[in-house]
Amino acid sequence: MAQQHTMADEAARRALKEDLAKFNCRVHQPDDPPLFSRTPQSASQTVHWRWTDLAPLLDRLGKQLTLEPGGNRRTLRLHNPGLPYGTTHTFWASIQVILPGEIASNHRHTANAFRFIMKGNGATTTVNGERYAMNEGDLVLTPGMTWHDHEYHGKEPMIWLDVLDISLMKSMHATFFEPSEQLQQKVDAVPDSSWRRYGSGLMSPPGCAPAGANNPLLAYPREMAQTALQQAAGLEPDPFEDVVLEYRNPLNGGPVMRTMGMRLQMLRPHTHTRARRHTGSKLYYVVSGQGTTIVNGIPYEWNTGDFLTVQPWAWHEHLNRSNAQAVLFQVNDIPAMSALGYFFEEALAENGGHQKPL
Ligand code: GTQ
Ligand code: FE2
């Protein structure tokens, strides 16, 4: 009886299919994949890019690709083979190569972007009239729809990590891109005013800190970040990330961008963190040192300059078996996932069972 019922229902669904199509309607078909999965099933893969592979490729990009005014930047994109595009389902990470004397022309776009300087010193970026230095280890922001251009007058090629929330922007069908008539913007009379107001992180001028405002701070220099991380090393360690700090909006303590979060993390010698999994994606860049990240049971042995992206909802834990500190820079999409109510995390209990919620 029940089986007859099912067969009749399946036949009815098939019969409906054609009639409904005329009206741009559908019903679930017996051979359609299930609407939901019990837990996240991501096509995005865990991917490890080694510095030893990237370095010669970047060298080749620098020698063979030209930087055209008004055109694309000279970038090596970290592509996730499980996805049609992007490093993860929300962001793109690329390594930009800029040569002495070059200018990356002024433009703006809806995608939020930031740069973490990998190698070299002496470039500058101008963001809505404010000019900031780009030196190794610095983080500089280009929030969505701000005008930006970059300039470099050093001796050696310079490289930095660019991360943009392009996949998220595309899935939201909100792409705008505007090139500028001018190669570069005019720099303000006070070229770094938001740094002068908010850069200390401790204090800011009275009356200019409206609660909930967008992050006015555009530059997070290496020196201050490293000092903060060393200070944090005196705290009780985080069980999942060891010593970890988040770059913050000085006005409200929130993440520095609306869609992406950035962290600096230190794995002290001989540490082994607990395993955790969460929705959303992240990418690690190894600033210094070496270690291992175990993702769903597979060990990824990383070294200075490597990148690792972790598949959403994959168990992962970190090890540093060496005698030296390892420092990781991390970008994640937790702010976007949280804002939408899609952020979930789970810890692996000491006894191996799942413990939730965190
Ligand atoms: O430097 O403005 O990697 O617009 C991709 C798009 C960098 C940039 C990228 C961009 C930029
Ligand atoms: Fe850009």
Short mmCIF file of C-alpha atoms and ligand atoms in Angstrom, two decimals:
data_model
loop_
_atom_site.label_atom_id
_atom_site.label_comp_id
_atom_site.label_asym_id
_atom_site.label_seq_id
_atom_site.Cartn_x
_atom_site.Cartn_y
_atom_site.Cartn_z
CA MET A 1 0.00 0.00 0.00
CA ALA A 2 2.72 2.43 1.08
CA GLN A 3 4.77 1.42 -1.96
CA GLN A 4 1.84 2.04 -4.31
CA HIS A 5 1.44 5.39 -2.73
CA THR A 6 5.09 6.26 -3.38
CA MET A 7 4.90 5.11 -7.00
CA ALA A 8 1.79 7.19 -7.60
CA ASP A 9 3.50 10.20 -6.06
CA GLU A 10 6.60 9.73 -8.22
CA ALA A 11 4.51 9.43 -11.35
CA ALA A 12 2.58 12.56 -10.40
CA ARG A 13 5.82 14.48 -9.86
CA ARG A 14 7.20 13.42 -13.23
CA ALA A 15 3.93 14.35 -14.95
CA LEU A 16 3.94 17.74 -13.28
CA LYS A 17 7.48 18.52 -14.38
CA GLU A 18 6.70 19.47 -17.96
CA ASP A 19 3.47 21.31 -17.21
CA LEU A 20 5.10 23.33 -14.47
CA ALA A 21 8.13 24.26 -16.56
CA LYS A 22 5.96 26.44 -18.80
CA PHE A 23 5.16 28.58 -15.78
CA ASN A 24 8.71 28.62 -14.36
CA CYS A 25 7.72 26.35 -11.50
CA ARG A 26 9.02 23.01 -10.25
CA VAL A 27 8.29 20.29 -7.73
CA HIS A 28 11.00 18.11 -6.21
CA GLN A 29 11.72 15.19 -8.57
CA PRO A 30 12.51 11.65 -7.38
CA ASP A 31 16.02 11.81 -8.89
CA ASP A 32 16.83 15.31 -7.64
CA PRO A 33 19.60 15.41 -5.02
CA PRO A 34 18.30 15.93 -1.47
CA LEU A 35 17.49 19.51 -0.61
CA PHE A 36 19.55 19.45 2.59
CA SER A 37 22.51 17.52 3.98
CA ARG A 38 22.75 16.60 7.66
CA THR A 39 25.98 18.64 7.97
CA PRO A 40 27.81 20.95 5.52
CA GLN A 41 29.08 19.15 2.39
CA SER A 42 31.55 21.49 0.73
CA ALA A 43 32.96 21.23 -2.78
CA SER A 44 35.75 23.50 -1.60
CA GLN A 45 38.89 21.48 -0.92
CA THR A 46 41.68 21.71 1.60
CA VAL A 47 44.65 22.98 -0.44
CA HIS A 48 48.30 23.47 0.46
CA TRP A 49 50.46 25.81 -1.64
CA ARG A 50 54.20 25.54 -0.97
CA TRP A 51 56.50 28.54 -1.07
CA THR A 52 59.06 26.41 -2.93
CA ASP A 53 56.51 26.07 -5.78
CA LEU A 54 55.20 29.66 -5.60
CA ALA A 55 58.56 31.48 -5.58
CA PRO A 56 59.64 30.54 -9.14
CA LEU A 57 56.11 31.19 -10.46
CA LEU A 58 56.11 34.68 -8.94
CA ASP A 59 59.52 35.31 -10.41
CA ARG A 60 58.15 34.33 -13.83
CA LEU A 61 55.09 36.60 -13.46
CA GLY A 62 57.39 39.51 -12.63
CA LYS A 63 59.54 38.88 -15.71
CA GLN A 64 56.82 38.03 -18.23
CA LEU A 65 53.64 39.97 -17.36
CA THR A 66 53.25 43.71 -17.79
CA LEU A 67 51.18 45.98 -15.59
CA GLU A 68 48.85 48.06 -17.79
CA PRO A 69 47.27 51.28 -16.50
CA GLY A 70 43.53 50.69 -16.03
CA GLY A 71 44.02 46.93 -16.44
CA ASN A 72 44.35 43.98 -14.14
CA ARG A 73 46.93 43.78 -11.39
CA ARG A 74 49.86 41.38 -11.81
CA THR A 75 48.68 38.60 -9.53
CA LEU A 76 49.06 34.87 -8.98
CA ARG A 77 45.69 33.55 -7.85
CA LEU A 78 45.46 30.73 -5.32
CA HIS A 79 42.79 28.63 -6.99
CA ASN A 80 40.72 25.97 -5.23
CA PRO A 81 40.32 23.03 -7.68
CA GLY A 82 36.97 22.11 -6.13
CA LEU A 83 35.41 25.46 -7.04
CA PRO A 84 34.63 27.25 -10.32
CA TYR A 85 36.70 30.19 -9.05
CA GLY A 86 38.25 31.55 -5.90
CA THR A 87 40.41 30.29 -3.08
CA THR A 88 37.31 29.52 -1.03
CA HIS A 89 33.57 29.95 -1.62
CA THR A 90 33.73 33.48 -0.17
CA PHE A 91 37.15 34.96 -0.95
CA TRP A 92 39.99 35.12 -3.46
CA ALA A 93 43.59 35.20 -2.34
CA SER A 94 46.24 36.34 -4.81
CA ILE A 95 49.89 37.24 -4.59
CA GLN A 96 50.59 40.57 -6.25
CA VAL A 97 53.98 41.26 -7.81
CA ILE A 98 55.04 44.89 -8.21
CA LEU A 99 58.35 45.96 -9.73
CA PRO A 100 60.49 49.01 -8.99
CA GLY A 101 59.02 52.14 -10.60
CA GLU A 102 55.56 50.67 -11.14
CA ILE A 103 52.15 52.13 -10.36
CA ALA A 104 49.02 49.97 -9.98
CA SER A 105 46.39 52.40 -11.24
CA ASN A 106 43.53 53.92 -9.32
CA HIS A 107 40.17 52.11 -9.26
CA ARG A 108 37.41 51.02 -6.91
CA HIS A 109 35.08 48.04 -6.54
CA THR A 110 32.42 46.61 -4.25
CA ALA A 111 34.69 43.78 -3.12
CA ASN A 112 36.41 44.45 0.20
CA ALA A 113 40.15 43.94 -0.06
CA PHE A 114 43.20 43.86 2.15
CA ARG A 115 46.90 43.28 1.68
CA PHE A 116 49.37 41.50 3.95
CA ILE A 117 52.90 42.30 2.85
CA MET A 118 54.92 39.13 2.25
CA LYS A 119 58.29 40.39 0.98
CA GLY A 120 59.90 43.76 0.48
CA ASN A 121 59.55 47.28 1.77
CA GLY A 122 58.85 50.74 0.47
CA ALA A 123 55.60 50.52 -1.50
CA THR A 124 52.73 52.84 -0.66
CA THR A 125 49.01 52.51 -1.19
CA THR A 126 46.58 55.41 -1.38
CA VAL A 127 43.05 54.72 -0.14
CA ASN A 128 40.47 57.50 -0.57
CA GLY A 129 43.20 60.11 -0.37
CA GLU A 130 45.10 58.58 2.55
CA ARG A 131 48.56 57.24 1.87
CA TYR A 132 50.03 54.32 3.84
CA ALA A 133 53.34 52.50 3.81
CA MET A 134 53.43 48.87 2.75
CA ASN A 135 56.28 47.10 4.49
CA GLU A 136 56.85 43.44 5.24
CA GLY A 137 54.34 42.13 7.80
CA ASP A 138 52.00 45.13 7.54
CA LEU A 139 48.26 44.74 7.00
CA VAL A 140 46.56 47.48 4.95
CA LEU A 141 42.86 47.69 4.13
CA THR A 142 40.89 48.74 1.07
CA PRO A 143 37.25 48.61 2.22
CA GLY A 144 34.59 48.16 -0.49
CA MET A 145 34.15 51.13 -2.88
CA THR A 146 37.21 53.04 -1.66
CA TRP A 147 39.50 54.35 -4.42
CA HIS A 148 42.93 52.75 -4.31
CA ASP A 149 46.23 52.77 -6.18
CA HIS A 150 49.66 51.41 -5.30
CA GLU A 151 53.14 52.72 -6.05
CA TYR A 152 56.62 51.30 -5.59
CA HIS A 153 60.13 52.73 -5.92
CA GLY A 154 62.40 50.10 -4.36
CA LYS A 155 65.20 47.97 -5.76
CA GLU A 156 63.85 44.41 -5.67
CA PRO A 157 60.41 43.13 -6.77
CA MET A 158 57.90 43.35 -3.94
CA ILE A 159 55.10 40.86 -3.23
CA TRP A 160 52.06 40.91 -1.04
CA LEU A 161 49.00 38.79 -0.35
CA ASP A 162 45.74 40.31 -1.59
CA VAL A 163 42.48 38.91 -0.27
CA LEU A 164 39.14 40.07 -1.70
CA ASP A 165 35.64 38.80 -0.90
CA ILE A 166 34.98 38.35 -4.63
CA SER A 167 33.17 34.99 -4.44
CA LEU A 168 30.76 36.37 -1.86
CA MET A 169 30.25 39.56 -3.88
CA LYS A 170 29.55 37.51 -7.01
CA SER A 171 27.12 35.18 -5.24
CA MET A 172 25.32 38.27 -3.95
CA HIS A 173 25.19 39.66 -7.53
CA ALA A 174 26.67 42.94 -6.37
CA THR A 175 29.66 43.49 -8.64
CA PHE A 176 30.61 47.09 -9.38
CA PHE A 177 34.01 48.10 -10.73
CA GLU A 178 35.04 51.60 -11.69
CA PRO A 179 38.39 52.55 -13.21
CA SER A 180 39.59 56.10 -12.63
CA GLU A 181 40.44 58.75 -15.21
CA GLN A 182 43.60 59.44 -13.24
CA LEU A 183 46.46 56.98 -12.87
CA GLN A 184 46.76 57.98 -9.19
CA GLN A 185 44.68 59.91 -6.68
CA LYS A 186 45.62 63.16 -5.07
CA VAL A 187 46.91 62.58 -1.55
CA ASP A 188 45.26 64.55 1.28
CA ALA A 189 47.13 67.38 3.02
CA VAL A 190 47.29 65.14 6.09
CA PRO A 191 48.11 61.89 4.29
CA ASP A 192 47.37 59.52 7.19
CA SER A 193 44.62 61.22 9.19
CA SER A 194 42.75 58.08 10.30
CA TRP A 195 46.01 56.59 11.53
CA ARG A 196 46.66 59.77 13.50
CA ARG A 197 43.17 59.57 15.04
CA TYR A 198 42.85 55.86 15.74
CA GLY A 199 46.23 54.20 15.16
CA SER A 200 47.27 53.89 18.79
CA GLY A 201 44.35 51.55 19.46
CA LEU A 202 44.27 52.95 22.99
CA MET A 203 42.96 56.47 22.59
CA SER A 204 41.32 58.69 20.01
CA PRO A 205 40.19 62.31 19.79
CA PRO A 206 37.04 63.03 21.83
CA GLY A 207 33.80 63.18 19.90
CA CYS A 208 34.97 61.37 16.82
CA ALA A 209 34.12 57.78 17.70
CA PRO A 210 30.47 57.08 16.86
CA ALA A 211 29.50 53.59 18.08
CA GLY A 212 28.96 51.00 15.35
CA ALA A 213 30.69 53.09 12.70
CA ASN A 214 32.67 51.47 9.93
CA ASN A 215 36.31 50.84 10.70
CA PRO A 216 38.21 54.05 9.98
CA LEU A 217 41.62 52.44 10.48
CA LEU A 218 43.35 51.40 7.25
CA ALA A 219 46.79 50.28 8.40
CA TYR A 220 47.94 47.74 10.98
CA PRO A 221 51.76 47.85 11.06
CA ARG A 222 53.83 44.77 11.74
CA GLU A 223 55.71 46.22 14.71
CA MET A 224 52.57 46.82 16.77
CA ALA A 225 51.00 43.49 15.81
CA GLN A 226 54.16 41.57 16.75
CA THR A 227 54.42 43.40 20.07
CA ALA A 228 50.77 42.61 20.84
CA LEU A 229 51.34 38.94 19.99
CA GLN A 230 54.39 38.71 22.25
CA GLN A 231 52.32 40.26 25.06
CA ALA A 232 49.52 37.75 24.44
CA ALA A 233 52.04 34.92 24.77
CA GLY A 234 51.97 35.66 28.50
CA LEU A 235 48.28 34.72 28.68
CA GLU A 236 46.70 31.32 29.16
CA PRO A 237 46.91 29.81 25.64
CA ASP A 238 43.85 29.26 23.47
CA PRO A 239 43.26 25.46 23.29
CA PHE A 240 42.58 25.52 19.54
CA GLU A 241 44.95 28.20 18.24
CA ASP A 242 47.58 28.55 21.00
CA VAL A 243 48.53 32.26 21.06
CA VAL A 244 46.12 34.18 18.87
CA LEU A 245 45.01 37.78 18.37
CA GLU A 246 42.42 39.26 16.08
CA TYR A 247 43.01 42.52 14.18
CA ARG A 248 40.26 44.85 15.39
CA ASN A 249 38.19 47.90 14.55
CA PRO A 250 39.32 50.35 17.26
CA LEU A 251 35.87 51.99 17.39
CA ASN A 252 33.80 48.97 18.35
CA GLY A 253 36.21 46.08 18.93
CA GLY A 254 34.70 44.18 16.00
CA PRO A 255 36.52 42.64 13.06
CA VAL A 256 38.42 45.01 10.78
CA MET A 257 36.20 44.29 7.78
CA ARG A 258 32.51 43.51 7.53
CA THR A 259 32.99 40.22 5.72
CA MET A 260 36.49 39.00 6.61
CA GLY A 261 38.41 38.54 9.84
CA MET A 262 42.18 38.48 10.19
CA ARG A 263 44.27 36.96 12.97
CA LEU A 264 47.90 36.62 13.88
CA GLN A 265 48.73 33.39 15.62
CA MET A 266 51.79 31.97 17.31
CA LEU A 267 52.30 28.26 17.82
CA ARG A 268 54.88 27.98 20.55
CA PRO A 269 57.52 25.23 20.37
CA HIS A 270 56.17 21.75 21.17
CA THR A 271 52.49 22.64 21.11
CA HIS A 272 49.62 20.49 19.88
CA THR A 273 46.23 22.21 19.79
CA ARG A 274 42.84 20.61 20.18
CA ALA A 275 40.74 19.87 17.09
CA ARG A 276 37.79 21.98 16.06
CA ARG A 277 35.54 22.38 13.04
CA HIS A 278 33.41 25.30 11.93
CA THR A 279 31.40 26.58 9.00
CA GLY A 280 33.03 29.13 6.73
CA SER A 281 36.47 29.05 5.29
CA LYS A 282 39.94 30.24 6.15
CA LEU A 283 43.39 30.57 4.73
CA TYR A 284 46.67 30.47 6.63
CA TYR A 285 49.87 32.13 5.50
CA VAL A 286 53.01 30.96 7.28
CA VAL A 287 54.87 34.13 8.27
CA SER A 288 57.70 32.19 9.94
CA GLY A 289 58.55 28.77 11.25
CA GLN A 290 57.23 25.34 10.42
CA GLY A 291 54.60 22.94 11.66
CA THR A 292 51.75 20.63 10.80
CA THR A 293 48.02 21.09 10.45
CA ILE A 294 45.97 17.89 10.51
CA VAL A 295 42.77 18.32 8.51
CA ASN A 296 40.25 15.45 8.68
CA GLY A 297 43.11 13.11 9.58
CA ILE A 298 45.46 14.25 6.78
CA PRO A 299 48.68 15.98 7.91
CA TYR A 300 49.80 19.07 5.99
CA GLU A 301 53.44 19.85 6.80
CA TRP A 302 54.00 23.54 6.21
CA ASN A 303 56.98 25.82 6.10
CA THR A 304 57.63 29.57 5.97
CA GLY A 305 55.84 31.17 3.00
CA ASP A 306 53.31 28.34 2.51
CA PHE A 307 49.52 28.76 2.33
CA LEU A 308 46.85 26.37 3.53
CA THR A 309 43.10 26.67 3.09
CA VAL A 310 40.88 24.45 5.22
CA GLN A 311 37.64 22.97 3.87
CA PRO A 312 34.50 24.21 5.65
CA TRP A 313 33.38 21.95 8.53
CA ALA A 314 36.64 19.93 8.44
CA TRP A 315 38.29 18.96 11.72
CA HIS A 316 41.64 20.64 12.07
CA GLU A 317 44.38 20.93 14.69
CA HIS A 318 47.89 22.38 14.69
CA LEU A 319 51.25 20.99 15.80
CA ASN A 320 54.61 22.62 16.26
CA ARG A 321 57.18 19.91 16.97
CA SER A 322 60.13 22.25 16.44
CA ASN A 323 62.14 24.26 18.95
CA ALA A 324 61.20 27.59 17.34
CA GLN A 325 57.98 29.61 17.32
CA ALA A 326 55.78 29.44 14.25
CA VAL A 327 53.75 32.52 13.28
CA LEU A 328 50.67 32.26 11.08
CA PHE A 329 48.58 34.98 9.52
CA GLN A 330 44.97 33.90 9.08
CA VAL A 331 42.05 35.25 7.08
CA ASN A 332 38.57 33.86 7.64
CA ASP A 333 34.99 34.69 6.61
CA ILE A 334 33.60 34.42 10.14
CA PRO A 335 32.25 38.03 10.15
CA ALA A 336 30.14 37.32 7.04
CA MET A 337 29.03 33.90 8.27
CA SER A 338 28.12 35.27 11.72
CA ALA A 339 26.25 38.27 10.33
CA LEU A 340 24.06 35.89 8.32
CA GLY A 341 23.52 33.45 11.18
CA TYR A 342 25.45 30.69 9.40
CA PHE A 343 28.40 30.37 11.76
CA PHE A 344 28.56 27.11 13.74
CA GLU A 345 31.48 25.46 15.46
CA GLU A 346 32.15 22.25 17.31
CA ALA A 347 35.09 21.08 19.39
CA LEU A 348 36.50 17.62 19.65
CA ALA A 349 36.42 16.70 23.33
CA GLU A 350 39.57 15.36 25.00
CA ASN A 351 37.98 11.89 24.97
CA GLY A 352 37.40 12.08 21.21
CA GLY A 353 33.65 12.72 21.43
CA HIS A 354 32.03 15.82 20.00
CA GLN A 355 31.37 18.58 22.41
CA LYS A 356 28.89 21.29 21.44
CA PRO A 357 28.24 24.07 21.27
CA LEU A 358 31.65 25.60 21.84
O1 GTQ B 1 45.36 45.65 -5.84
O2 GTQ B 1 43.48 46.60 -6.24
O3 GTQ B 1 44.60 40.80 -6.27
O4 GTQ B 1 41.64 45.18 -7.54
C1 GTQ B 1 42.69 41.72 -7.28
C2 GTQ B 1 41.93 42.85 -7.60
C3 GTQ B 1 44.33 43.14 -6.27
C4 GTQ B 1 44.16 45.59 -6.20
C5 GTQ B 1 43.87 41.88 -6.61
C6 GTQ B 1 42.39 44.12 -7.24
C7 GTQ B 1 43.62 44.27 -6.58
FE FE2 B 2 41.48 46.81 -6.43
#
